[in-house]
GROMACS .gro file of C-alpha atoms in nm:
model
  177
    1MET     CA    1  -0.375   2.301  -2.154
    2LYS     CA    2  -0.209   2.029  -1.974
    3HIS     CA    3  -0.477   1.766  -1.825
    4VAL     CA    4  -0.419   1.683  -1.447
    5THR     CA    5  -0.517   1.374  -1.317
    6GLU     CA    6  -0.657   1.369  -0.979
    7PRO     CA    7  -0.459   1.220  -0.750
    8ARG     CA    8  -0.527   0.833  -0.657
    9ILE     CA    9  -0.290   0.602  -0.436
   10GLY     CA   10  -0.306   0.227  -0.374
   11VAL     CA   11  -0.160   0.099  -0.043
   12ASP     CA   12  -0.024  -0.233   0.012
   13VAL     CA   13  -0.161  -0.436   0.327
   14GLY     CA   14   0.095  -0.677   0.441
   15ARG     CA   15   0.443  -0.543   0.559
   16VAL     CA   16   0.306  -0.180   0.451
   17LEU     CA   17   0.029  -0.161   0.701
   18VAL     CA   18   0.033  -0.492   0.901
   19GLU     CA   19   0.378  -0.581   1.037
   20GLY     CA   20   0.482  -0.895   0.916
   21LEU     CA   21   0.628  -1.175   1.175
   22VAL     CA   22   0.924  -1.272   0.950
   23PRO     CA   23   1.135  -1.065   0.756
   24GLY     CA   24   1.124  -1.112   0.401
   25ALA     CA   25   0.798  -1.351   0.475
   26ASP     CA   26   0.443  -1.256   0.322
   27THR     CA   27   0.144  -1.253   0.526
   28SER     CA   28   0.060  -1.616   0.546
   29PHE     CA   29   0.119  -1.609   0.888
   30PHE     CA   30  -0.250  -1.515   0.990
   31THR     CA   31  -0.314  -1.797   1.151
   32GLY     CA   32  -0.443  -1.864   1.502
   33ASP     CA   33  -0.762  -1.768   1.634
   34ASP     CA   34  -0.908  -1.419   1.560
   35ASP     CA   35  -0.788  -1.220   1.914
   36ALA     CA   36  -0.404  -1.337   1.790
   37LEU     CA   37  -0.493  -1.192   1.428
   38VAL     CA   38  -0.619  -0.854   1.548
   39ALA     CA   39  -0.338  -0.872   1.794
   40THR     CA   40  -0.078  -0.821   1.492
   41PRO     CA   41   0.068  -0.507   1.525
   42GLU     CA   42   0.094  -0.247   1.255
   43VAL     CA   43   0.404  -0.097   1.104
   44PRO     CA   44   0.491   0.187   1.314
   45GLY     CA   45   0.332   0.516   1.179
   46ALA     CA   46   0.118   0.324   0.952
   47LEU     CA   47  -0.260   0.405   1.046
   48ASP     CA   48  -0.151   0.759   1.144
   49GLY     CA   49   0.040   0.759   0.757
   50LEU     CA   50  -0.294   0.618   0.586
   51ALA     CA   51  -0.514   0.893   0.771
   52TRP     CA   52  -0.286   1.158   0.628
   53LEU     CA   53  -0.317   1.000   0.287
   54VAL     CA   54  -0.676   0.975   0.309
   55GLU     CA   55  -0.726   1.333   0.384
   56ARG     CA   56  -0.438   1.469   0.151
   57PHE     CA   57  -0.613   1.229  -0.141
   58ASP     CA   58  -0.964   1.352  -0.077
   59GLY     CA   59  -1.051   0.987   0.029
   60ARG     CA   60  -0.941   0.860  -0.331
   61VAL     CA   61  -0.714   0.577  -0.134
   62TRP     CA   62  -0.761   0.201  -0.196
   63LEU     CA   63  -0.593  -0.065  -0.034
   64VAL     CA   64  -0.484  -0.321  -0.267
   65SER     CA   65  -0.386  -0.658  -0.143
   66LYS     CA   66  -0.276  -1.006  -0.285
   67CYS     CA   67  -0.425  -1.290  -0.118
   68GLY     CA   68  -0.682  -1.594  -0.118
   69PRO     CA   69  -0.992  -1.561   0.000
   70ARG     CA   70  -0.913  -1.693   0.324
   71ILE     CA   71  -0.634  -1.439   0.403
   72ALA     CA   72  -0.825  -1.155   0.244
   73GLU     CA   73  -1.149  -1.244   0.509
   74ARG     CA   74  -0.847  -1.215   0.801
   75THR     CA   75  -0.739  -0.882   0.639
   76GLN     CA   76  -1.086  -0.755   0.686
   77LEU     CA   77  -1.101  -0.868   1.030
   78TRP     CA   78  -0.770  -0.712   1.115
   79LEU     CA   79  -0.895  -0.395   0.937
   80ALA     CA   80  -1.224  -0.396   1.179
   81GLY     CA   81  -1.052  -0.510   1.502
   82ASN     CA   82  -0.799  -0.233   1.489
   83ASP     CA   83  -1.080   0.025   1.385
   84VAL     CA   84  -0.866   0.114   1.078
   85TYR     CA   85  -1.225   0.236   0.862
   86THR     CA   86  -1.270   0.512   1.159
   87ARG     CA   87  -0.918   0.599   1.292
   88THR     CA   88  -0.813   0.655   0.931
   89GLY     CA   89  -1.119   0.790   0.729
   90LEU     CA   90  -1.089   0.498   0.478
   91ASP     CA   91  -1.392   0.393   0.313
   92PRO     CA   92  -1.417   0.023   0.376
   93ASP     CA   93  -1.564  -0.039   0.001
   94GLN     CA   94  -1.193   0.064  -0.077
   95VAL     CA   95  -1.031  -0.245  -0.045
   96GLN     CA   96  -0.969  -0.439  -0.326
   97PHE     CA   97  -0.807  -0.824  -0.350
   98CYS     CA   98  -0.645  -1.003  -0.604
   99ARG     CA   99  -0.519  -1.336  -0.680
  100ALA     CA  100  -0.133  -1.259  -0.767
  101ARG     CA  101   0.122  -0.975  -0.722
  102PRO     CA  102   0.134  -0.867  -1.098
  103ASP     CA  103  -0.270  -0.822  -1.086
  104LYS     CA  104  -0.236  -0.560  -0.890
  105ALA     CA  105  -0.229  -0.336  -1.230
  106VAL     CA  106  -0.570  -0.436  -1.324
  107HIS     CA  107  -0.665  -0.268  -1.013
  108ALA     CA  108  -0.429   0.019  -1.086
  109ARG     CA  109  -0.565   0.053  -1.451
  110ARG     CA  110  -0.967   0.012  -1.325
  111LEU     CA  111  -0.871   0.276  -1.006
  112ARG     CA  112  -0.666   0.520  -1.245
  113LEU     CA  113  -0.387   0.510  -0.938
  114THR     CA  114  -0.132   0.809  -0.988
  115HIS     CA  115   0.075   0.683  -0.652
  116PHE     CA  116   0.123   0.300  -0.506
  117VAL     CA  117   0.325   0.186  -0.171
  118ASP     CA  118   0.403  -0.169  -0.193
  119ASP     CA  119   0.720  -0.344  -0.022
  120ARG     CA  120   0.755  -0.600  -0.315
  121PRO     CA  121   0.990  -0.520  -0.621
  122ASP     CA  122   0.769  -0.722  -0.871
  123VAL     CA  123   0.443  -0.556  -0.813
  124HIS     CA  124   0.618  -0.214  -0.897
  125THR     CA  125   0.762  -0.388  -1.218
  126ALA     CA  126   0.390  -0.469  -1.306
  127LEU     CA  127   0.280  -0.087  -1.252
  128ALA     CA  128   0.554   0.045  -1.427
  129ASP     CA  129   0.388   0.160  -1.698
  130LEU     CA  130   0.060   0.261  -1.561
  131VAL     CA  131   0.137   0.467  -1.213
  132ALA     CA  132   0.339   0.713  -1.197
  133HIS     CA  133   0.458   0.768  -0.844
  134ARG     CA  134   0.582   0.408  -0.691
  135TYR     CA  135   0.715   0.372  -0.341
  136LEU     CA  136   0.928   0.066  -0.260
  137PHE     CA  137   0.859   0.014   0.113
  138GLY     CA  138   1.033  -0.109   0.393
  139PRO     CA  139   1.412  -0.275   0.416
  140GLN     CA  140   1.469  -0.507   0.154
  141PRO     CA  141   1.569  -0.877   0.179
  142LYS     CA  142   1.907  -0.974   0.033
  143THR     CA  143   1.958  -1.192  -0.217
  144ALA     CA  144   2.094  -1.557  -0.198
  145ALA     CA  145   2.407  -1.396  -0.231
  146GLY     CA  146   2.393  -1.159   0.019
  147GLU     CA  147   2.378  -0.832  -0.172
  148THR     CA  148   2.087  -0.567  -0.177
  149ARG     CA  149   1.811  -0.657  -0.465
  150PRO     CA  150   1.785  -0.361  -0.706
  151VAL     CA  151   1.524  -0.086  -0.663
  152PRO     CA  152   1.278  -0.075  -0.988
  153ASP     CA  153   1.352   0.197  -1.216
  154GLY     CA  154   1.113   0.499  -1.161
  155CYS     CA  155   1.035   0.332  -0.789
  156VAL     CA  156   1.143   0.566  -0.494
  157PRO     CA  157   1.284   0.326  -0.207
  158THR     CA  158   1.102   0.458   0.129
  159LEU     CA  159   1.212   0.259   0.445
  160THR     CA  160   0.943   0.415   0.670
  161TRP     CA  161   0.606   0.583   0.686
  162PRO     CA  162   0.771   0.907   0.686
  163ASP     CA  163   0.994   0.885   0.398
  164VAL     CA  164   0.663   0.771   0.236
  165LEU     CA  165   0.494   1.079   0.332
  166HIS     CA  166   0.761   1.323   0.257
  167HIS     CA  167   0.789   1.194  -0.087
  168VAL     CA  168   0.408   1.180  -0.145
  169GLU     CA  169   0.376   1.521  -0.052
  170THR     CA  170   0.653   1.671  -0.275
  171THR     CA  171   0.478   1.493  -0.588
  172LEU     CA  172   0.121   1.692  -0.446
  173THR     CA  173   0.288   2.024  -0.388
  174VAL     CA  174   0.379   1.998  -0.731
  175GLN     CA  175   0.058   1.862  -0.883
  176ASP     CA  176  -0.096   2.196  -0.664
  177ARG     CA  177   0.108   2.461  -0.833
   0.00000   0.00000   0.00000
C-alpha cells in the first residue's frame, strides 16, 4: 500500500500576496507610516486564492516569508490591517519567517510541505528535493542580457493566482483518486 502524505502548502508573501511596487524588487519597499503600509495592494486574486487553499488543504497552509524582524513586523501589520485571517481562514500561528531565502527549506522540511508558491527561482532550487509541487509565481525579471530566466527543473510557472489554483487542483484531484 502506498503511503499518501497529507497535502500541505507554503505560500510566499512579497509579490505573491502583497503587490510589489517595483517589478523584480523585493518587499523592502515597506517603508513609511502604517497607513501607507496597509494600503499596499494585494496581488490580484491573492486573498481569494489563499482562502481557496485554506479550504482545499483543510487549513494546512503556511505563509513562509524571508525578511528581518522589522519587515516581519510590518508584514504582520499588513496581514492584520487587510483582515487576511478573517477573509481567508488562515490561522495567524501559521505565518513563518526566515532570514535567507534558502532557509525556507528548513520550514518546508519541518512542516512537511507538499506544495509551495514563490516568485523566486532560488527558493524553488532550495526546495527541489523537499517539495513535490512547486509553483514559480508571476512574471520573472529578465537577465542583464534581456533573456528570460530559466524556470527551475520540476517547477511549474504560474503567472496569476488562477494559474496557481488550476495547477494545485490538478495535483489534489490526482491525490483524491
